[in-house]
């Protein structure tokens, strides 16, 4: 039985199979050993995600090894700007993350849950690519606000004994992260996707879900006996 | 319940989530409505695939709407050249495709099975990228041999009442297909992947599995009532 790795999150998850996307890279990485299941919901914050988490994963029937929970970019939208609808206060964001974790743990007791912080925000990028009908000239998200949600996410992970990927901090260690990793100040470029993919692979490896740790599904071509190929398949029947 | 679309095939399926891959594009296309499940086995011919088909799909538990069956590139390897191990005679190739279809139909009675022919072969490309230890100077696959398997695949589809994607013919309608669509004379470039992705989308649409025909999983952000967002989620609870 191949295990599944579920990606639960907002638009940065929903578009994870786009050009150079971190989800597609994960599916390619585990092409013979795990199924990568997409559960990304563009625009969602943790308030809405906590409500639908059960329904979002209801159709996943097989064994699930790991779930990435990647919210906060929408929660951190400022409450007095154009995306106020999506804003969730910091304390509630933490409660919602805990509720999502509890639900996943109840469904799959031995699942590895990896919390991912919101990415950094490039305010100049947000002003260049504002949402339609936002003529305020003010960014609806700021990096300072995102910082608070990133710290809170890491704190929840520590309290719950979970792995966290602090992509907010990680990305900002690279000079030029603003344009190199973010295509509109918020969503990831192919290079930004590569940084996240690498971090997820590290976290999965740390959770004993590396490529080497997972068995390949059916014999690899290189292991097939050229003198008696069909025997390779009979062994497992 | 999201349905699944299963991709069953050889290396051109196994690498379908690589850079620009047709599988990743499908997963992105159906990001809110269907799960794309990868079952690609590099090097496999239909003889081996028919033996393992049951095990390959055993771990897929939810409803399956469609399966692409994409073999023949290895069956068509010439019996007296470097990849003789993979060769399967034409008559057996057809029997094996029928057996795989019967097995899938037994498992999921209403499943849509789409047969995909092997792609064309660029012999010059094969000579530039020969397999290791092949110093013969002769291509181990030819386009003329692939043609026979493509025709046989289309014939089996017609006999069984299935949709077929004749990617062998389709690709050759484009001038310069040899280098534009094939990176080593056999496997697909990103542009070749786009042609195949488009054909699969057409075939799924023809089978009433278009984006419009499949319901979105959970409310779209654009459908959420800004005056009472939480209500959008309660409606479905």
XYZ file of C-alpha atoms in Angstrom:
474
model
C 0.000 0.000 0.000
C 1.384 3.375 -0.980
C 0.916 5.967 1.751
C -0.405 9.429 0.949
C 1.096 12.819 1.728
C -1.699 15.402 1.912
C -1.148 19.096 1.189
C -3.789 21.135 3.062
C -3.654 24.871 2.660
C -4.709 28.037 0.830
C -3.896 29.294 -2.683
C -0.171 28.619 -2.290
C -1.174 24.983 -1.883
C -3.971 25.026 -4.489
C -1.479 26.173 -7.137
C 1.255 23.764 -5.972
C 0.970 21.740 -9.204
C 1.467 24.760 -11.463
C 4.690 25.523 -13.356
C 7.601 24.478 -11.137
C 5.198 23.984 -8.210
C 6.301 22.454 -4.899
C 3.451 19.913 -4.957
C 4.322 18.649 -8.439
C 7.976 18.385 -7.364
C 6.933 16.325 -4.337
C 4.767 14.024 -6.492
C 7.710 13.591 -8.850
C 10.101 12.949 -5.962
C 7.847 10.215 -4.533
C 6.640 8.964 -7.943
C 7.160 5.303 -7.016
C 6.504 5.398 -3.289
C 3.779 7.809 -2.142
C 0.717 9.618 -3.484
C 0.671 13.383 -3.062
C -2.915 14.515 -2.505
C -3.879 18.139 -3.113
C -6.302 19.871 -0.763
C -5.647 23.551 -1.445
C -8.402 26.150 -1.072
C -7.625 29.541 -2.525
C -8.518 32.470 -0.276
C -9.187 30.358 2.821
C -8.049 31.370 6.282
C -7.793 29.033 9.291
C -11.314 29.959 10.494
C -12.825 28.500 7.346
C -10.234 25.728 7.062
C -10.969 24.512 10.595
C -14.649 24.271 9.668
C -14.076 22.264 6.499
C -10.994 20.213 7.422
C -13.041 17.083 8.069
C -14.851 17.352 4.757
C -11.654 18.242 2.895
C -9.990 14.976 3.888
C -13.125 12.788 3.977
C -12.514 11.404 0.486
C -8.961 10.278 1.286
C -9.398 6.599 2.000
C -5.934 5.017 2.124
C -3.222 5.338 4.769
C -1.946 8.901 5.228
C 1.655 9.339 6.397
C 1.909 13.100 6.519
C -0.108 16.286 6.118
C 1.300 19.750 5.499
C -0.898 22.477 7.022
C -0.069 25.739 5.313
C -2.305 28.665 6.306
C -1.797 32.149 7.648
C -1.187 34.245 4.542
C -4.900 35.110 4.505
C -5.365 35.275 8.272
C -2.628 37.933 8.268
C -4.516 40.220 5.850
C -4.905 43.531 7.685
C -8.325 44.052 9.326
C -8.685 47.613 8.010
C -7.590 47.121 4.412
C -8.966 45.599 1.196
C -8.878 41.939 2.339
C -10.393 42.473 5.789
C -12.837 39.646 4.993
C -10.000 37.137 5.282
C -8.422 38.502 8.467
C -8.332 36.256 11.545
C -6.928 37.567 14.849
C -3.655 36.029 15.983
C -5.079 34.215 19.023
C -7.820 32.622 16.957
C -5.282 31.643 14.250
C -3.414 29.625 16.892
C -6.611 28.007 18.184
C -7.625 27.098 14.646
C -4.242 25.501 13.904
C -4.588 23.422 17.072
C -8.126 22.394 16.081
C -6.973 21.338 12.598
C -4.128 19.327 14.115
C -6.503 17.632 16.585
C -8.881 16.677 13.778
C -6.093 15.198 11.633
C -4.647 13.318 14.592
C -8.047 11.871 15.433
C -8.535 10.693 11.850
C -5.005 9.275 11.474
C -3.435 8.713 14.921
C 0.116 8.176 13.645
C 0.099 10.919 10.999
C 3.017 13.364 10.800
C 1.631 16.907 10.745
C 3.950 19.623 9.429
C 2.918 23.233 10.003
C 4.174 25.741 7.433
C 4.295 29.447 8.340
C 2.974 32.048 5.901
C 5.668 33.243 3.480
C 7.120 36.739 3.825
C 5.229 39.575 2.138
C 6.822 41.974 -0.338
C 4.680 45.079 0.068
C 6.013 46.650 -3.120
C 4.890 43.513 -4.976
C 1.429 43.717 -3.442
C 1.109 47.329 -4.616
C 2.145 46.335 -8.142
C -0.403 43.497 -8.181
C -3.327 44.708 -6.060
C -6.620 42.816 -5.997
C -9.274 44.066 -8.435
C -11.354 46.933 -7.007
C -8.620 47.853 -4.519
C -7.744 51.415 -5.411
C -6.578 52.369 -1.915
C -2.895 52.515 -2.791
C -2.165 50.684 0.469
C -0.944 47.075 0.683
C -3.588 44.762 2.150
C -0.855 42.645 3.722
C 2.453 43.671 5.341
C 5.546 41.680 6.175
C 5.365 42.865 9.796
C 1.871 41.399 10.162
C 2.909 38.134 8.477
C 5.810 37.922 10.960
C 3.400 37.642 13.868
C 1.535 34.744 12.254
C 4.797 33.009 11.369
C 5.987 33.226 14.996
C 2.596 32.012 16.228
C 2.682 29.047 13.839
C 6.132 28.010 15.065
C 4.929 28.375 18.663
C 1.876 26.139 18.081
C 4.110 23.540 16.455
C 6.446 23.568 19.469
C 3.554 23.301 21.920
C 1.973 20.410 20.020
C 5.263 18.612 19.343
C 4.991 19.087 15.582
C 7.522 19.933 12.914
C 7.316 23.464 11.566
C 8.728 24.949 8.391
C 9.429 28.618 9.035
C 9.380 29.641 5.403
C 8.890 33.272 6.472
C 12.378 33.322 8.021
C 14.023 30.907 5.596
C 13.169 32.902 2.477
C 14.367 36.178 3.947
C 17.857 34.766 4.396
C 18.327 35.023 0.622
C 19.195 38.495 -0.717
C 16.583 39.586 -3.249
C 13.922 37.228 -1.866
C 11.216 39.813 -2.591
C 11.259 39.387 -6.377
C 13.143 36.126 -6.614
C 10.714 34.039 -4.574
C 7.436 35.992 -4.802
C 5.744 36.740 -8.108
C 3.208 39.263 -6.743
C 4.548 39.913 -3.271
C 2.679 36.881 -1.873
C 2.527 33.842 -4.190
C 5.613 31.836 -5.081
C 7.756 31.960 -8.216
C 9.286 28.687 -9.489
C 12.428 29.544 -7.449
C 10.308 30.188 -4.362
C 8.600 26.863 -4.966
C 12.000 25.143 -5.049
C 12.956 26.567 -1.642
C 9.675 25.336 -0.148
C 9.964 21.924 -1.850
C 13.425 21.487 -0.344
C 12.185 22.385 3.139
C 9.274 19.930 2.876
C 11.627 17.167 1.722
C 13.894 17.894 4.730
C 10.938 17.816 7.125
C 9.638 14.541 5.672
C 13.121 13.025 5.882
C 13.327 14.123 9.491
C 10.022 12.298 10.041
C 11.500 9.108 8.545
C 9.626 9.593 5.281
C 12.653 9.985 3.022
C 12.818 8.312 -0.373
C 15.135 5.664 1.048
C 12.765 4.931 3.927
C 9.738 4.248 1.740
C 9.561 1.039 -0.291
C 9.201 1.358 -4.081
C 5.824 0.327 -5.459
C 6.508 -2.810 -7.585
C 9.954 -3.913 -8.818
C 12.207 -1.241 -10.292
C 13.271 -1.902 -13.884
C 16.891 -2.041 -12.729
C 16.001 -4.913 -10.358
C 14.297 -7.051 -12.985
C 16.238 -10.228 -13.802
C 16.997 -9.981 -17.554
C 17.212 -13.774 -17.788
C 13.782 -14.299 -16.269
C 11.914 -10.991 -16.091
C 8.479 -12.430 -15.342
C 9.854 -14.055 -12.173
C 10.385 -10.593 -10.671
C 6.635 -10.077 -10.723
C 5.653 -13.547 -9.543
C 7.675 -13.116 -6.354
C 5.217 -10.559 -5.080
C 1.985 -12.209 -6.175
C -16.298 12.914 -2.777
C -13.628 13.911 -5.271
C -13.163 11.298 -7.995
C -9.701 10.136 -9.021
C -8.103 10.076 -12.449
C -5.424 7.376 -12.534
C -2.414 7.516 -14.854
C -1.185 3.953 -15.512
C 1.799 3.586 -17.781
C 5.559 3.322 -18.278
C 8.321 5.922 -17.802
C 6.430 8.584 -19.773
C 3.784 8.290 -17.070
C 6.232 7.866 -14.159
C 7.885 11.184 -15.058
C 4.554 12.954 -15.713
C 5.036 15.202 -12.659
C 8.475 16.401 -13.784
C 9.160 19.878 -15.222
C 6.175 20.813 -17.372
C 4.816 17.274 -17.094
C 1.379 16.280 -18.394
C 0.406 14.699 -15.050
C 1.254 17.818 -13.058
C -0.711 19.910 -15.571
C -3.713 17.613 -15.133
C -3.478 17.828 -11.325
C -3.315 21.613 -11.633
C -6.247 21.668 -14.057
C -8.417 19.610 -11.686
C -6.964 21.146 -8.490
C -10.391 21.658 -6.924
C -12.331 18.774 -8.446
C -10.362 15.545 -8.929
C -7.290 13.756 -7.613
C -4.715 12.712 -10.188
C -3.087 9.459 -9.068
C 0.253 8.418 -10.501
C 0.915 4.767 -11.335
C 3.856 4.974 -13.729
C 6.418 2.168 -13.932
C 9.558 3.010 -15.841
C 10.685 0.332 -18.279
C 7.495 -1.718 -18.071
C 5.858 -3.288 -21.109
C 2.258 -4.554 -21.240
C 3.317 -8.109 -20.349
C 4.551 -6.945 -16.943
C 1.861 -4.293 -16.597
C -0.904 -6.844 -17.131
C 0.589 -8.963 -14.340
C 0.801 -6.116 -11.837
C -2.221 -3.995 -12.812
C -4.315 -5.313 -9.926
C -1.600 -4.597 -7.394
C -0.816 -1.204 -8.924
C -4.351 0.035 -8.321
C -5.061 -1.929 -5.125
C -4.219 1.032 -2.875
C -6.630 3.385 -4.659
C -9.647 3.338 -2.407
C -11.973 6.150 -3.512
C -14.140 6.412 -6.631
C -12.151 6.364 -9.886
C -13.635 8.216 -12.873
C -10.975 7.582 -15.467
C -7.742 5.703 -16.120
C -5.222 6.464 -18.846
C -3.418 3.321 -20.032
C -0.229 4.385 -21.757
C 2.050 1.520 -22.790
C 3.684 0.349 -25.990
C 6.899 2.371 -26.130
C 8.714 -0.538 -24.470
C 6.744 -3.323 -26.152
C 7.884 -1.800 -29.458
C 11.593 -2.099 -28.600
C 13.110 -4.221 -31.378
C 13.595 -7.908 -30.491
C 17.145 -8.039 -31.886
C 18.554 -4.831 -30.443
C 19.737 -3.501 -27.084
C 16.308 -3.455 -25.374
C 15.152 -6.892 -26.528
C 14.259 -7.652 -22.900
C 11.337 -5.221 -23.124
C 9.980 -6.350 -26.485
C 6.471 -7.806 -26.627
C 5.053 -9.150 -29.931
C 2.234 -7.141 -31.458
C -0.478 -9.777 -30.969
C 0.404 -10.170 -27.286
C 0.480 -6.371 -26.844
C -3.141 -6.270 -27.966
C -4.128 -9.157 -25.688
C -2.403 -7.460 -22.759
C -4.199 -4.152 -23.370
C -7.507 -6.036 -23.414
C -6.598 -7.826 -20.177
C -5.685 -4.534 -18.460
C -8.966 -2.984 -19.619
C -10.954 -6.002 -18.364
C -9.266 -5.790 -14.963
C -9.961 -2.053 -14.600
C -13.569 -2.493 -15.727
C -14.077 -5.278 -13.207
C -12.695 -3.117 -10.396
C -14.618 0.039 -11.396
C -17.574 -0.876 -13.659
C -18.309 2.679 -14.789
C -14.692 3.790 -15.223
C -13.652 5.615 -18.414
C -10.551 3.921 -19.825
C -8.464 5.946 -22.274
C -5.800 4.104 -24.245
C -2.800 6.181 -25.323
C -0.609 4.966 -28.181
C 3.174 5.036 -27.867
C 4.659 8.361 -29.022
C 6.609 8.535 -32.274
C 10.304 7.642 -32.133
C 13.066 9.925 -33.376
C 15.795 7.470 -34.271
C 18.434 10.190 -34.476
C 17.522 11.160 -30.908
C 17.864 7.543 -29.757
C 21.352 7.360 -31.280
C 22.354 10.584 -29.514
C 21.056 9.272 -26.169
C 21.609 5.504 -26.260
C 21.180 3.404 -23.134
C 24.360 2.733 -21.154
C 26.302 -0.290 -22.447
C 24.667 -0.020 -25.880
C 27.583 0.526 -28.225
C 25.886 -1.040 -31.248
C 25.372 2.229 -33.095
C 21.863 1.041 -33.980
C 18.662 2.518 -32.503
C 16.903 0.043 -30.221
C 13.526 1.506 -31.258
C 12.323 2.718 -34.669
C 9.395 4.881 -35.651
C 8.196 2.203 -38.091
C 7.969 -0.347 -35.267
C 6.205 2.139 -32.971
C 3.680 2.763 -35.784
C 2.497 -0.848 -35.622
C 1.878 -0.622 -31.866
C 0.093 2.713 -32.252
C -2.247 1.235 -34.873
C -2.821 -1.846 -32.721
C -3.661 0.334 -29.701
C -6.220 2.323 -31.688
C -7.693 -0.946 -32.988
C -8.073 -2.409 -29.476
C -9.752 0.808 -28.336
C -12.234 0.607 -31.222
C -12.985 -3.051 -30.556
C -13.524 -2.441 -26.840
C -15.477 0.793 -27.312
C -12.813 2.911 -25.585
C -11.406 6.323 -26.312
C -7.903 6.330 -27.770
C -5.360 9.116 -27.983
C -3.229 8.502 -31.057
C -0.304 10.583 -29.869
C 1.922 8.826 -32.429
C -0.046 10.423 -35.288
C -0.911 13.656 -33.529
C 2.670 14.630 -32.751
C 3.882 13.952 -36.276
C 1.470 16.522 -37.676
C 3.734 19.239 -36.227
C 6.852 20.061 -38.300
C 9.974 19.502 -36.218
C 8.220 17.117 -33.810
C 11.416 15.061 -33.500
C 13.322 17.595 -31.395
C 10.448 19.805 -30.296
C 8.440 17.090 -28.540
C 11.042 14.408 -27.739
C 14.081 15.114 -25.580
C 15.934 11.880 -26.346
C 13.962 10.532 -29.271
C 11.461 8.821 -26.939
C 10.605 10.785 -23.760
C 8.683 14.047 -23.864
C 9.969 17.616 -23.667
C 7.808 20.216 -21.867
C 6.263 21.082 -25.268
C 5.572 17.413 -25.959
C 3.986 17.181 -22.523
C 1.704 20.086 -23.398
C 0.454 18.351 -26.555
C -0.324 15.196 -24.573
C -1.956 17.160 -21.721
C -4.238 18.875 -24.236
C -5.243 15.553 -25.797
C -6.019 14.043 -22.388
C -8.124 17.072 -21.448
C -10.061 16.698 -24.738
C -10.618 12.979 -24.118
C -11.802 13.592 -20.542
C -14.128 16.344 -21.746
C -15.515 13.974 -24.355
C -16.166 11.526 -21.490
C -18.106 14.211 -19.603
C -15.242 14.810 -17.187
C -14.551 18.418 -18.109
C -13.826 21.054 -15.469
C -17.374 22.393 -15.859
C -18.888 18.936 -15.413
C -17.145 18.208 -12.098
C -18.287 20.020 -8.943
C -15.707 22.099 -7.065
C -14.606 20.677 -3.725
C -15.899 23.155 -1.086
C -17.048 26.732 -1.815
C -14.895 28.818 -4.113
C -13.584 32.029 -2.555
C -15.495 34.028 -5.169
C -18.762 32.411 -3.988
C -18.275 33.246 -0.317
C -20.741 35.851 0.962
C -18.572 38.769 2.194
C -21.314 39.822 4.615
C -21.553 36.397 6.217
C -18.631 34.237 5.141
C -19.093 31.491 7.713
C -22.598 30.832 6.384
C -21.067 29.551 3.117
C -19.509 26.685 5.045
C -22.478 25.910 7.254
C -24.688 25.305 4.225
C -22.771 22.154 3.441
C -22.342 20.814 6.931
